[in-house]
Tab-separated table of C-alpha atoms and ligand atoms in Angstrom:
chain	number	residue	atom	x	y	z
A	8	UNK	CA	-1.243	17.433	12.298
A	9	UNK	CA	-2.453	13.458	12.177
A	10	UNK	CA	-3.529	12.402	9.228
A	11	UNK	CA	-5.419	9.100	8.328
A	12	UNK	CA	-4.725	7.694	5.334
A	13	UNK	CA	-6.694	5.114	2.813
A	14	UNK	CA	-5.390	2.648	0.393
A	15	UNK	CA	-7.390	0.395	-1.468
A	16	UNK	CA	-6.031	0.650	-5.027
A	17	UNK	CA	-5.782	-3.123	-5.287
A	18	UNK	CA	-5.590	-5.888	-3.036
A	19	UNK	CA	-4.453	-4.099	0.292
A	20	UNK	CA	-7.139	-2.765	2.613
A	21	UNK	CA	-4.647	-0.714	4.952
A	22	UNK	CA	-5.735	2.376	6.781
A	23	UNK	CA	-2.807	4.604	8.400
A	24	UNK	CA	-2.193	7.668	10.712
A	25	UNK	CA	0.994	9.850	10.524
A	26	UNK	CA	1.858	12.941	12.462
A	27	UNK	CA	2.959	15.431	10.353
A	28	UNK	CA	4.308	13.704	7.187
A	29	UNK	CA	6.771	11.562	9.197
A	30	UNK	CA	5.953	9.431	12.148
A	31	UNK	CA	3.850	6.627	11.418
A	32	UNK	CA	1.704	6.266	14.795
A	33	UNK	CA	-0.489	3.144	12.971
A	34	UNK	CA	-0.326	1.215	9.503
A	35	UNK	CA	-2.802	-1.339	9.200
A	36	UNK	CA	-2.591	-3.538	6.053
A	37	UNK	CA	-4.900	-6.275	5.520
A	38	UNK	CA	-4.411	-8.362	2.269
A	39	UNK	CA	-7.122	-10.776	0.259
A	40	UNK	CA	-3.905	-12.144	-1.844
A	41	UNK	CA	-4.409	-16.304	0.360
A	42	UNK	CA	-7.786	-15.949	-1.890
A	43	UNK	CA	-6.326	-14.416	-5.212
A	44	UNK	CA	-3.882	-16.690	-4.929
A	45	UNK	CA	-5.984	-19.611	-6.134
A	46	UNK	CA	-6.723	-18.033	-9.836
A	47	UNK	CA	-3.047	-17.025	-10.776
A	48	UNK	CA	-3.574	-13.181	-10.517
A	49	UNK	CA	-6.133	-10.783	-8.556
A	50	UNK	CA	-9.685	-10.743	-9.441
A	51	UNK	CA	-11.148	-7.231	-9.085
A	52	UNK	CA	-14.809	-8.829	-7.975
A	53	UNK	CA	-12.902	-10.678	-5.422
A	54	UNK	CA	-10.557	-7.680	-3.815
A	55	UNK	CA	-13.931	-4.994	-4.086
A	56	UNK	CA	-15.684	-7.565	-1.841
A	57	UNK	CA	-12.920	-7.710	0.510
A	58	UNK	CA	-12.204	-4.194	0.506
A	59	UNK	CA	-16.006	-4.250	2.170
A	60	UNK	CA	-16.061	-6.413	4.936
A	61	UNK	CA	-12.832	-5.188	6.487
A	62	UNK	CA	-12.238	-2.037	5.651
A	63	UNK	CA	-13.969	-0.742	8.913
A	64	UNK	CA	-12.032	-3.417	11.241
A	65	UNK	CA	-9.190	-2.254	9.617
A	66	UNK	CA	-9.985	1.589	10.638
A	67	UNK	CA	-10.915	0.609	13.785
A	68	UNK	CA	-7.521	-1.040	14.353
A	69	UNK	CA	-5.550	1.645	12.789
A	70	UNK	CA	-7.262	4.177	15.694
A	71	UNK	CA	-6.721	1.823	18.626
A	72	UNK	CA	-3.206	1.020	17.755
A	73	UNK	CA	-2.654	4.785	17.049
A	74	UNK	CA	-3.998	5.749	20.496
A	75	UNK	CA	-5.813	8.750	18.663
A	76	UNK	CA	-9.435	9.151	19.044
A	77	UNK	CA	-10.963	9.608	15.307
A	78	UNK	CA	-12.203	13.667	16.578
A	79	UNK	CA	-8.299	14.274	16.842
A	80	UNK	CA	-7.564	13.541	13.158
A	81	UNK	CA	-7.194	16.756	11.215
A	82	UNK	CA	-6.967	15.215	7.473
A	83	UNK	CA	-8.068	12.558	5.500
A	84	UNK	CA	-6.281	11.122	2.033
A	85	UNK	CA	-6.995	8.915	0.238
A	86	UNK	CA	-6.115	6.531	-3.020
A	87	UNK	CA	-7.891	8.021	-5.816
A	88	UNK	CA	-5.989	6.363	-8.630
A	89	UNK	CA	-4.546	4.359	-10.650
A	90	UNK	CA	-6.078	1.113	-9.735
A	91	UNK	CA	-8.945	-1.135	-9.643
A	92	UNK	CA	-11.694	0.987	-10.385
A	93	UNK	CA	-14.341	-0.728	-7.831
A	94	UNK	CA	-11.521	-1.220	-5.134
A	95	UNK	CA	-10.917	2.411	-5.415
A	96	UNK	CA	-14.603	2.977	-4.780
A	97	UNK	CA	-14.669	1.888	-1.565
A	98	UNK	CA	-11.684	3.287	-0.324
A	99	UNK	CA	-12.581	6.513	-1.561
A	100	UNK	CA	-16.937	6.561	-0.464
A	101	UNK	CA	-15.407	5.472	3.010
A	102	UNK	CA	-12.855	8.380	2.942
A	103	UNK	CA	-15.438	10.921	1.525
A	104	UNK	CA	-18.624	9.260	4.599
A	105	UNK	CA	-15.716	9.990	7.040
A	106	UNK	CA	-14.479	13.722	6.053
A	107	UNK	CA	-18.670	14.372	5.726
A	108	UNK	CA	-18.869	12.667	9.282
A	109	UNK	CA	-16.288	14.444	10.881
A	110	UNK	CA	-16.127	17.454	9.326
A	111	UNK	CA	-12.704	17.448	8.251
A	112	UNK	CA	-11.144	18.026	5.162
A	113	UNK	CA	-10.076	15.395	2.451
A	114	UNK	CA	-7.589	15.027	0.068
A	115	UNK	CA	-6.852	12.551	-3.237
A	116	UNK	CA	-3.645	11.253	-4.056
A	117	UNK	CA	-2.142	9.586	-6.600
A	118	UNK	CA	-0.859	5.789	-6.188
A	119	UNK	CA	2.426	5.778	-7.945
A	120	UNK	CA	3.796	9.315	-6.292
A	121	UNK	CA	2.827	7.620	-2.744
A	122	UNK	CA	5.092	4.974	-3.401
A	123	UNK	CA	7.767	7.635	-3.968
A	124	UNK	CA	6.735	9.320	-0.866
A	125	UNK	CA	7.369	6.100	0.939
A	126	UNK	CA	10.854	6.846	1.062
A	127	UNK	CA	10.240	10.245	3.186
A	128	UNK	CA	8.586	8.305	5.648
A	129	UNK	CA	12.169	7.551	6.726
A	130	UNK	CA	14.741	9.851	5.471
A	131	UNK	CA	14.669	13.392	6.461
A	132	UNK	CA	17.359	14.610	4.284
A	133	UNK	CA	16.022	13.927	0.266
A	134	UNK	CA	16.570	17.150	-1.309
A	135	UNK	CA	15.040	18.246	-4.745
A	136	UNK	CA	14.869	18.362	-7.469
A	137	UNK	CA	15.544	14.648	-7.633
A	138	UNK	CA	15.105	11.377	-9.744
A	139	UNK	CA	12.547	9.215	-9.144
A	140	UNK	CA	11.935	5.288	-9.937
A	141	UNK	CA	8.574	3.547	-9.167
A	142	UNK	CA	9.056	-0.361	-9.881
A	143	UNK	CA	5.661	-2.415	-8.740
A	144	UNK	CA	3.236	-4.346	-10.530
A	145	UNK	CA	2.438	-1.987	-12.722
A	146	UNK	CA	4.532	0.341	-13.254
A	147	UNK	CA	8.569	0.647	-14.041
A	148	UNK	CA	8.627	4.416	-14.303
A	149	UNK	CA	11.077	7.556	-14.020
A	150	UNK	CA	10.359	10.845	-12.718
A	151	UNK	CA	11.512	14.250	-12.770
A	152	UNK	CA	10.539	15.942	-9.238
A	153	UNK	CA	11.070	19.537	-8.686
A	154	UNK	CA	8.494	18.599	-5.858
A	155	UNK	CA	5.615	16.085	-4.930
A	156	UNK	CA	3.623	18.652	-7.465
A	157	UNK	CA	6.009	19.693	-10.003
A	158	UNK	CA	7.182	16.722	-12.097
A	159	UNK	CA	7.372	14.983	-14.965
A	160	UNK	CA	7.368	11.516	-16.216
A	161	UNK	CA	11.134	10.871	-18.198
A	162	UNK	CA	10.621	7.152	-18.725
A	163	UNK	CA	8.194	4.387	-18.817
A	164	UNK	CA	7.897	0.900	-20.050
A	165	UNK	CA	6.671	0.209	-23.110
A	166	UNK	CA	4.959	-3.282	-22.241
A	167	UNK	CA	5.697	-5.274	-19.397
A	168	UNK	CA	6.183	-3.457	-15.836
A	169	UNK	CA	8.603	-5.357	-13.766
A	170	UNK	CA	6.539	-6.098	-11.128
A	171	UNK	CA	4.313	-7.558	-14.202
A	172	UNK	CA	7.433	-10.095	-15.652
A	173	UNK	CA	8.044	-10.971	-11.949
A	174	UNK	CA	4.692	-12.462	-11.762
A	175	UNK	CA	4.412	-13.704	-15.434
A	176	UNK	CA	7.829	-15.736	-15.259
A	177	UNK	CA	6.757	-17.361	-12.285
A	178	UNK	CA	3.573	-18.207	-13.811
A	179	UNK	CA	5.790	-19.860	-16.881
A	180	UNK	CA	7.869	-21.735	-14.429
A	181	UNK	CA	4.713	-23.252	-12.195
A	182	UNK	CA	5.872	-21.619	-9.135
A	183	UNK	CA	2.155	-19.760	-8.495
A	184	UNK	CA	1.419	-15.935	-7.671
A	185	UNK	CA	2.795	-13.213	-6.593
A	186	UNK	CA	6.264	-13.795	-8.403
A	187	UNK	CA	8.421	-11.681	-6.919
A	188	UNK	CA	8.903	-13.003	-3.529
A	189	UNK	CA	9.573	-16.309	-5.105
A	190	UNK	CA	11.668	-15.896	-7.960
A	191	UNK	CA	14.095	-13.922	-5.685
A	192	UNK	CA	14.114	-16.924	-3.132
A	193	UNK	CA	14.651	-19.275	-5.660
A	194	UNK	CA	17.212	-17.310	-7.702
A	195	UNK	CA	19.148	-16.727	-4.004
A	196	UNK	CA	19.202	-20.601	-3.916
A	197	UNK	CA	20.739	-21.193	-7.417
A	198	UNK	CA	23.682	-23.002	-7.624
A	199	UNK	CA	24.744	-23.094	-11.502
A	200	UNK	CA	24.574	-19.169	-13.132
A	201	UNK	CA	25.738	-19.775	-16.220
A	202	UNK	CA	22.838	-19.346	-17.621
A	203	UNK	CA	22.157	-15.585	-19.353
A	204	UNK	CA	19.336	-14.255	-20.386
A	205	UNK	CA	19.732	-10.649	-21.922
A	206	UNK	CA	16.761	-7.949	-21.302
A	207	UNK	CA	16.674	-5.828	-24.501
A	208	UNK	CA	17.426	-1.825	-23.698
A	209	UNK	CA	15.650	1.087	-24.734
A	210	UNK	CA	17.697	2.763	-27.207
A	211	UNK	CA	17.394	5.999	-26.991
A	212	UNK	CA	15.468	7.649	-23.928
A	213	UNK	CA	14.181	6.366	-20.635
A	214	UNK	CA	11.917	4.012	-20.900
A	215	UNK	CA	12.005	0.123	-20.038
A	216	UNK	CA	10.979	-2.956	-22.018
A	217	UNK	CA	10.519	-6.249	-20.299
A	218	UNK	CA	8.622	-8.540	-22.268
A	219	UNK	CA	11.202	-9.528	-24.227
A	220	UNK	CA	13.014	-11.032	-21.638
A	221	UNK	CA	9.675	-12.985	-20.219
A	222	UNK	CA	9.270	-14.768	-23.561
A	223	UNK	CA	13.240	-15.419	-23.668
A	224	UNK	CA	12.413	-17.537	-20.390
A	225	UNK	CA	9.301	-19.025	-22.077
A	226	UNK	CA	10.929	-20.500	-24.896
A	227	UNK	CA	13.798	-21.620	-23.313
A	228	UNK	CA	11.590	-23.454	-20.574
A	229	UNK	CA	9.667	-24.963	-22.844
A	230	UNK	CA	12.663	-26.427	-25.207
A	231	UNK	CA	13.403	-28.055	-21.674
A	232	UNK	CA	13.033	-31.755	-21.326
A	233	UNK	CA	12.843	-31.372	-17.847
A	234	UNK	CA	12.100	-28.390	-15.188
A	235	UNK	CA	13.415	-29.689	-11.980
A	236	UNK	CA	14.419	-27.664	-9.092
A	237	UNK	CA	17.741	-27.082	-10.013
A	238	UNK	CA	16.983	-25.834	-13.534
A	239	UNK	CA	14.086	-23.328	-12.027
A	240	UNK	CA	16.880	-21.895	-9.669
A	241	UNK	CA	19.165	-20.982	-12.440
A	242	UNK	CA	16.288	-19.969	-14.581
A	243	UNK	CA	15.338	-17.929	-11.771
A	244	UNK	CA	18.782	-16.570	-11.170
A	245	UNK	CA	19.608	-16.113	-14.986
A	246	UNK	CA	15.668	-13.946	-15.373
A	247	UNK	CA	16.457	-11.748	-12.003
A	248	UNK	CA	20.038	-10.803	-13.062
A	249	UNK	CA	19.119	-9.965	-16.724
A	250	UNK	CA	16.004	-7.561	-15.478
A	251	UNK	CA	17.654	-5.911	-12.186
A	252	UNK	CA	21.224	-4.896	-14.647
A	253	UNK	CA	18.691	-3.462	-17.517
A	254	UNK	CA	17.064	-1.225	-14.803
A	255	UNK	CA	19.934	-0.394	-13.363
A	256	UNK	CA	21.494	0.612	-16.669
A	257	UNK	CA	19.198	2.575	-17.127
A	258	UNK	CA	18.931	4.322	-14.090
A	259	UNK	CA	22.510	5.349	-14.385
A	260	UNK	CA	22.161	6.831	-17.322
A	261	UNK	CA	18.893	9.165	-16.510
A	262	UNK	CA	21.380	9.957	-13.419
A	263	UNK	CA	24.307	10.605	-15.626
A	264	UNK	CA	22.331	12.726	-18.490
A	265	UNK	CA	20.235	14.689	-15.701
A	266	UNK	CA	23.164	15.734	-13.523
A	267	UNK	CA	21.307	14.913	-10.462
A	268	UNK	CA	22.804	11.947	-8.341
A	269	UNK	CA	19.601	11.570	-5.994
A	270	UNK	CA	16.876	9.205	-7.184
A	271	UNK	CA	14.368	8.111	-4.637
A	272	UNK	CA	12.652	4.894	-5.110
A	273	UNK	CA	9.316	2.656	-4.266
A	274	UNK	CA	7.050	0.236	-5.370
A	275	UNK	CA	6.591	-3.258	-4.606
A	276	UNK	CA	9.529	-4.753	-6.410
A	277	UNK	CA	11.625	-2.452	-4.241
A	278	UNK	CA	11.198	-4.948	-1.255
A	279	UNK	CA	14.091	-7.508	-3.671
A	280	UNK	CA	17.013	-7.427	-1.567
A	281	UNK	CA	19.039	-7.809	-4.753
A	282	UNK	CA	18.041	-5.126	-5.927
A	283	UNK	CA	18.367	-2.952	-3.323
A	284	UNK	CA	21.862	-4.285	-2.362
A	285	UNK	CA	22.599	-3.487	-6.098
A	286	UNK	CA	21.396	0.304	-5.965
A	287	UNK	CA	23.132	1.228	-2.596
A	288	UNK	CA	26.236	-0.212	-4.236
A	289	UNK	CA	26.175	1.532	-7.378
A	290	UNK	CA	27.728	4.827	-5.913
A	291	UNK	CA	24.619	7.030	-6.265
A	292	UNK	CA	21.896	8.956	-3.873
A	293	UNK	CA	19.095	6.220	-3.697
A	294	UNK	CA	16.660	6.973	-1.338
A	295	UNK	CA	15.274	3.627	-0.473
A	296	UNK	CA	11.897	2.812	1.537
A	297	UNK	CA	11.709	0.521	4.937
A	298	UNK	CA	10.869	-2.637	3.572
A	299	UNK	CA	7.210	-2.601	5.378
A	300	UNK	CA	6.334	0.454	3.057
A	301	UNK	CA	7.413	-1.132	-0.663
A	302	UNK	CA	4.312	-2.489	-1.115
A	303	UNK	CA	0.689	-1.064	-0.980
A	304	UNK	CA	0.349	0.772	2.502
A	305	UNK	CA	-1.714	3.802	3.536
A	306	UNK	CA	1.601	5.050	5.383
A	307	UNK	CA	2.503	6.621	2.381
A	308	UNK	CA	-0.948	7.978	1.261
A	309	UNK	CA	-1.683	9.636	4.486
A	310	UNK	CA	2.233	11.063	4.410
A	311	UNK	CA	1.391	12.213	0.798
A	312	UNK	CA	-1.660	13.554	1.414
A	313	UNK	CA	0.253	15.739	4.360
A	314	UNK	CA	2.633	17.325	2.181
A	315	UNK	CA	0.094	18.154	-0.695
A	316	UNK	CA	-2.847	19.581	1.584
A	317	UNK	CA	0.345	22.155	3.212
A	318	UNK	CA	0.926	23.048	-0.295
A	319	UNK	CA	-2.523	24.915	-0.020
A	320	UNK	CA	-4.063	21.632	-2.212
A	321	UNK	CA	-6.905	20.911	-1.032
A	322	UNK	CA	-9.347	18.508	-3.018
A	323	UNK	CA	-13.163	19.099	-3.671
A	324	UNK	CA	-15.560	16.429	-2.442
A	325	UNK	CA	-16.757	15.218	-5.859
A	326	UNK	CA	-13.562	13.543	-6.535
A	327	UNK	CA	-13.629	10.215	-8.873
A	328	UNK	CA	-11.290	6.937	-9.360
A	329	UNK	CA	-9.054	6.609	-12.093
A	330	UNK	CA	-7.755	3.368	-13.355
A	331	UNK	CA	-4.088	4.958	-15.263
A	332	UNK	CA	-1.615	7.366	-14.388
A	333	UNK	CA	-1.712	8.699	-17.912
A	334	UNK	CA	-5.824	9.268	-17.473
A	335	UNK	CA	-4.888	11.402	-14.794
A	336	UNK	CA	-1.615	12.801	-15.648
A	337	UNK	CA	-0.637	13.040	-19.136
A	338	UNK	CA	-4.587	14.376	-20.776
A	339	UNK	CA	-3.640	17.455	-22.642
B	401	LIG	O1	3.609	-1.927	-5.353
B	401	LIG	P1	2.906	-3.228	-5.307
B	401	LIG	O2	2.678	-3.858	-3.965
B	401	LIG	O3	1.533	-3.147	-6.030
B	401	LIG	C1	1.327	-2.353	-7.166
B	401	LIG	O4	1.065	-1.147	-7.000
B	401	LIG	O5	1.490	-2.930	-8.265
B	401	LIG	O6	3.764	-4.240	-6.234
B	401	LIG	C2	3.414	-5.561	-6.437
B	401	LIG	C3	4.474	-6.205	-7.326
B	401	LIG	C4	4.131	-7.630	-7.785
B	401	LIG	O7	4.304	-7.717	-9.166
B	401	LIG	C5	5.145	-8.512	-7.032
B	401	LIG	O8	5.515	-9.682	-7.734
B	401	LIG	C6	6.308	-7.547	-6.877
B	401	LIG	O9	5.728	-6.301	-6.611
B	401	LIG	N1	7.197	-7.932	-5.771
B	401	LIG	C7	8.489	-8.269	-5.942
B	401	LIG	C8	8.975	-8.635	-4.653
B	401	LIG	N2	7.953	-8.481	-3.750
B	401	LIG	C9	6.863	-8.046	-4.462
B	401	LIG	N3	9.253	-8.328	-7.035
B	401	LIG	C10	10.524	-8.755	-6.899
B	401	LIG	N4	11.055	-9.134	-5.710
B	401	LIG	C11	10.327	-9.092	-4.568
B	401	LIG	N5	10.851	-9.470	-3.417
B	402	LIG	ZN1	1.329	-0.097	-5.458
């Protein structure tokens, strides 16, 4: 069964088709970040518009490197939340003109259990139930999974995803938007650690709390007579090592109080080497996705969309965006 899949929850146009759940035949991904870049964050006007002029090069693409002809696709999912509301839009009147077009069906999916499904895309042995941890941009959360259909959220953060002080301490320290990508660069570079920065834990529970730790970095930067490259690196060092040994903490312990050593992982802020080196090393099942599908891909969202629609889920036509995972997932 191919399935083409549509992700436009933020700033990622990508369009994707996967055989069966599995083998990845095309993942496009085209990004407006260069332009968000300029204002210190993304600006929803600015990613909608984008969204619009290439989301049809971008299918086109998907289909020619694919070698499928769009009559042989059997399913299409897409994005339906959480995310930017008028991003979502387009991904998701595209998705719904196509299924009309084509007569095939269409499914929604959610954002934050595609990133989990990322991990499938490559390992053919995860077993459930199982753990799951989705660290991006805006989310640091924990799952229960008895399936992709049966879970439960165990843990959250209560401010600050990771993904979110990633981008906020790089914002402190001048060093421009996204933060991730540099602030592990720049940490990897540090030559003096002695600085120590300490990332307040939960208590009691699951959930995570990081913006402590962003305004421990602010205040110390600013009491600074000088930020030169050296001090950055250490700051940078001293911010990543205090976040990544909170999460892991805390993943140890939902592992030790569940009983279940398998946790599978995604989400942007998976693509940290650090952090990955540090959960393959800490003795546990972590079920870790290829780097090319940690961030926003429609790899994942057409792989999702497989395993839901064989589950007999189909999803009615007159589907709409939402912009949390709690609007969705947690109304009683
Ligand atoms: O999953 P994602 O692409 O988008 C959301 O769904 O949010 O995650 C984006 C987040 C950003 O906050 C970015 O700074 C972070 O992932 N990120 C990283 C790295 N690469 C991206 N954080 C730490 N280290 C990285 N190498
Ligand atoms: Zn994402």
């Amino acid at each position: 069964m191919k399935v083409l899949g549509i992700e436009t929850s933020c700033d990622e146009t990508s369009v994707a088709v996967v055989e069966n759940g599995k083998t990845v035949l095309a993942n496009v991904i085209a990004s407006s970040l260069d332009i968000h870049k300029q204002y210190g964050g993304i600006v929803p006007e600015i990613a909608t518009r984008h969204h619009v002029e290439v989301i049809l090069p971008v299918l086109e693409e998907a289909i020619k490197t694919s070698q499928t002809s769009l009559s042989e696709i059997d399913l299409i999912s897409v994005t339906q939340g959480p995310g930017l509301i008028g991003s979502l839009m387009i991904g998701i009147i595209f998705a719904k003109s196509l299924s009309f077009a084509l007569k095939k069906p269409i499914i929604a999916v959610d954002h934050i259990l595609s990133h989990l499904y990322a991990a499938c895309l490559s390992n053919n042995n995860i077993e459930f139930p199982s753990l799951g941890l989705v660290v991006s941009g805006g989310h640091t959360s924990l799952f229960l999974l008895n399936s992709f259909t049966d879970f439960k959220v165990i843990g959250k953060t209560r401010d600050d995803a990771l993904g979110e002080a990633y981008d906020k301490v790089a914002k402190i320290l001048n060093l421009g938007f996204p933060g991730g990508p540099v602030i592990e660069r720049k940490a990897n570079s540090a030559k003096n650690k002695e600085l120590h920065f300490t990332a307040p834990s939960v208590k009691s529970g699951y959930d995570f709390s990081y913006s402590g730790l962003k305004t421990a970095v602010l205040y110390y930067t600013r009491k600074l007579e000088i930020l030169d490259k050296t001090k950055t690196d250490e700051i940078c060092y001293a911010f990543q090592e205090a976040a990544l040994t909170t999460l892991l903490k805390q993943v140890k312990k939902t592992v030790l109080d569940y009983g279940i050593n398998r946790m599978i992982v995604g989400g942007g802020v998976i693509a940290n080497k650090n952090l990955r080196r540090k959960l393959s090393d800490s003795g546990l099942n972590i079920y870790l996705p290829e780097m090319k599908y940690c961030s926003d891909n429609a790899g994942m969202v057409a792989g999702l969309g497989y395993e839901l629609y064989n589950k007999k889920l189909g999803t009615k036509i007159n589907f709409e965006p939402y912009s949390t995972f709690e609007e969705k997932w947690e109304k009683t």
